[in-house]
Amino acid sequence: MKYTKEHEWLRVEGDLVVVGITEHAATQLGDVVFVELPETDTVVAEGDEVCVIESVKAASDILAPVDGEIVAVNTKLVDTPALVNEDPTGAGWFFKMKLDDLSVLDQLMDEDEYQDLIG
């Protein structure tokens, strides 16, 4: 897995990249009560707002970690947003992206670097 400073994780599955938020981020947010997912077939640039998460504490934006196209979304989060808290790096994923070049992921943090970030 790769990580961003915004506490997102990215995992390569075949030719797609699955994106979610880390356990650290889910814990900081508190109980997630609503998730607004992007439309599929949406082309996004790094830094674009892609999702909105609302928790009992705050609303947060999920930004596109890299340039690409949203090709799938986790519709289970609409009915069961608590999946983000229960299994943030598994069933609580947000969307899948198709990238032109997977090598852009090399610029992101690995697990050790992310653990250093969150201390």
Tab-separated table of C-alpha atoms in Angstrom:
chain	number	residue	atom	x	y	z
A	1	MET	CA	0.000	0.000	0.000
A	2	LYS	CA	0.926	3.619	-0.533
A	3	TYR	CA	-0.181	6.565	1.611
A	4	THR	CA	-0.771	10.307	1.259
A	5	LYS	CA	-0.242	13.106	3.775
A	6	GLU	CA	-4.043	13.483	3.705
A	7	HIS	CA	-4.328	9.989	5.281
A	8	GLU	CA	-5.530	8.145	2.205
A	9	TRP	CA	-4.286	4.693	1.265
A	10	LEU	CA	-3.892	3.315	-2.249
A	11	ARG	CA	-3.654	-0.352	-3.172
A	12	VAL	CA	-2.987	-1.678	-6.672
A	13	GLU	CA	-5.388	-4.410	-7.809
A	14	GLY	CA	-4.588	-5.487	-11.335
A	15	ASP	CA	-4.629	-2.357	-13.493
A	16	LEU	CA	-6.743	-0.394	-10.986
A	17	VAL	CA	-5.932	1.506	-7.800
A	18	VAL	CA	-8.301	1.179	-4.832
A	19	VAL	CA	-8.511	4.267	-2.573
A	20	GLY	CA	-9.697	4.654	1.010
A	21	ILE	CA	-8.763	6.402	4.236
A	22	THR	CA	-6.421	5.023	6.850
A	23	GLU	CA	-7.411	3.622	10.218
A	24	HIS	CA	-5.775	6.691	11.781
A	25	ALA	CA	-8.031	9.007	9.760
A	26	ALA	CA	-11.144	6.949	10.510
A	27	THR	CA	-10.361	7.076	14.231
A	28	GLN	CA	-9.792	10.840	14.106
A	29	LEU	CA	-13.111	11.371	12.324
A	30	GLY	CA	-15.150	9.359	14.788
A	31	ASP	CA	-18.295	7.518	13.722
A	32	VAL	CA	-18.915	8.050	10.011
A	33	VAL	CA	-22.609	8.698	9.356
A	34	PHE	CA	-22.685	9.702	5.663
A	35	VAL	CA	-20.522	9.259	2.577
A	36	GLU	CA	-21.039	11.089	-0.720
A	37	LEU	CA	-19.322	9.132	-3.491
A	38	PRO	CA	-18.152	10.384	-6.893
A	39	GLU	CA	-19.746	9.439	-10.197
A	40	THR	CA	-18.065	6.663	-12.135
A	41	ASP	CA	-16.356	7.608	-15.404
A	42	THR	CA	-15.257	10.905	-13.836
A	43	VAL	CA	-11.757	12.066	-14.758
A	44	VAL	CA	-10.028	13.713	-11.795
A	45	ALA	CA	-6.758	15.521	-11.210
A	46	GLU	CA	-4.633	15.189	-8.104
A	47	GLY	CA	-6.137	17.390	-5.389
A	48	ASP	CA	-9.678	17.452	-6.790
A	49	GLU	CA	-12.444	16.905	-4.243
A	50	VAL	CA	-13.806	13.433	-4.921
A	51	CYS	CA	-15.842	12.374	-1.861
A	52	VAL	CA	-17.384	13.947	1.193
A	53	ILE	CA	-17.430	12.117	4.519
A	54	GLU	CA	-19.573	13.256	7.411
A	55	SER	CA	-18.946	11.983	10.902
A	56	VAL	CA	-20.332	12.834	14.301
A	57	LYS	CA	-17.379	15.232	14.649
A	58	ALA	CA	-16.970	16.899	11.254
A	59	ALA	CA	-17.339	16.814	7.494
A	60	SER	CA	-14.210	16.070	5.482
A	61	ASP	CA	-13.297	15.973	1.823
A	62	ILE	CA	-11.458	13.099	0.214
A	63	LEU	CA	-9.166	14.441	-2.488
A	64	ALA	CA	-7.959	12.612	-5.563
A	65	PRO	CA	-4.507	11.340	-4.566
A	66	VAL	CA	-3.359	11.123	-8.205
A	67	ASP	CA	-4.651	11.910	-11.692
A	68	GLY	CA	-6.957	9.263	-13.134
A	69	GLU	CA	-10.478	8.116	-13.891
A	70	ILE	CA	-12.974	6.912	-11.279
A	71	VAL	CA	-14.151	3.546	-12.608
A	72	ALA	CA	-15.954	2.088	-9.569
A	73	VAL	CA	-17.370	3.251	-6.244
A	74	ASN	CA	-18.192	1.344	-3.083
A	75	THR	CA	-21.979	1.707	-3.035
A	76	LYS	CA	-22.142	-0.265	0.240
A	77	LEU	CA	-20.945	2.916	1.975
A	78	VAL	CA	-24.167	4.720	1.064
A	79	ASP	CA	-26.268	2.365	3.214
A	80	THR	CA	-23.532	1.405	5.683
A	81	PRO	CA	-21.127	4.323	6.155
A	82	ALA	CA	-19.870	2.685	9.382
A	83	LEU	CA	-17.806	0.333	7.193
A	84	VAL	CA	-15.281	3.169	7.036
A	85	ASN	CA	-14.756	2.806	10.804
A	86	GLU	CA	-15.158	-0.965	10.991
A	87	ASP	CA	-12.775	-1.916	8.158
A	88	PRO	CA	-11.075	1.216	6.744
A	89	THR	CA	-8.452	-0.644	4.698
A	90	GLY	CA	-10.801	-3.382	3.512
A	91	ALA	CA	-14.575	-3.189	3.074
A	92	GLY	CA	-14.506	0.567	3.768
A	93	TRP	CA	-12.783	1.523	0.486
A	94	PHE	CA	-14.224	4.522	-1.398
A	95	PHE	CA	-13.426	4.245	-5.095
A	96	LYS	CA	-11.279	2.582	-7.728
A	97	MET	CA	-9.244	4.536	-10.257
A	98	LYS	CA	-7.657	3.768	-13.570
A	99	LEU	CA	-4.330	5.546	-13.954
A	100	ASP	CA	-2.413	6.276	-17.121
A	101	ASP	CA	0.833	5.432	-15.359
A	102	LEU	CA	1.064	3.426	-12.124
A	103	SER	CA	4.613	4.688	-11.555
A	104	VAL	CA	3.136	7.924	-10.099
A	105	LEU	CA	2.474	5.875	-6.968
A	106	ASP	CA	6.227	5.749	-6.362
A	107	GLN	CA	6.006	9.392	-5.213
A	108	LEU	CA	3.720	8.447	-2.298
A	109	MET	CA	4.714	7.235	1.162
A	110	ASP	CA	5.190	3.595	2.051
A	111	GLU	CA	3.906	2.202	5.360
A	112	ASP	CA	7.049	3.084	7.349
A	113	GLU	CA	7.015	6.667	6.100
A	114	TYR	CA	3.302	6.967	6.922
A	115	GLN	CA	3.847	5.607	10.451
A	116	ASP	CA	6.579	8.227	10.913
A	117	LEU	CA	4.112	10.916	9.794
A	118	ILE	CA	1.419	9.969	12.302
A	119	GLY	CA	3.959	9.219	15.058
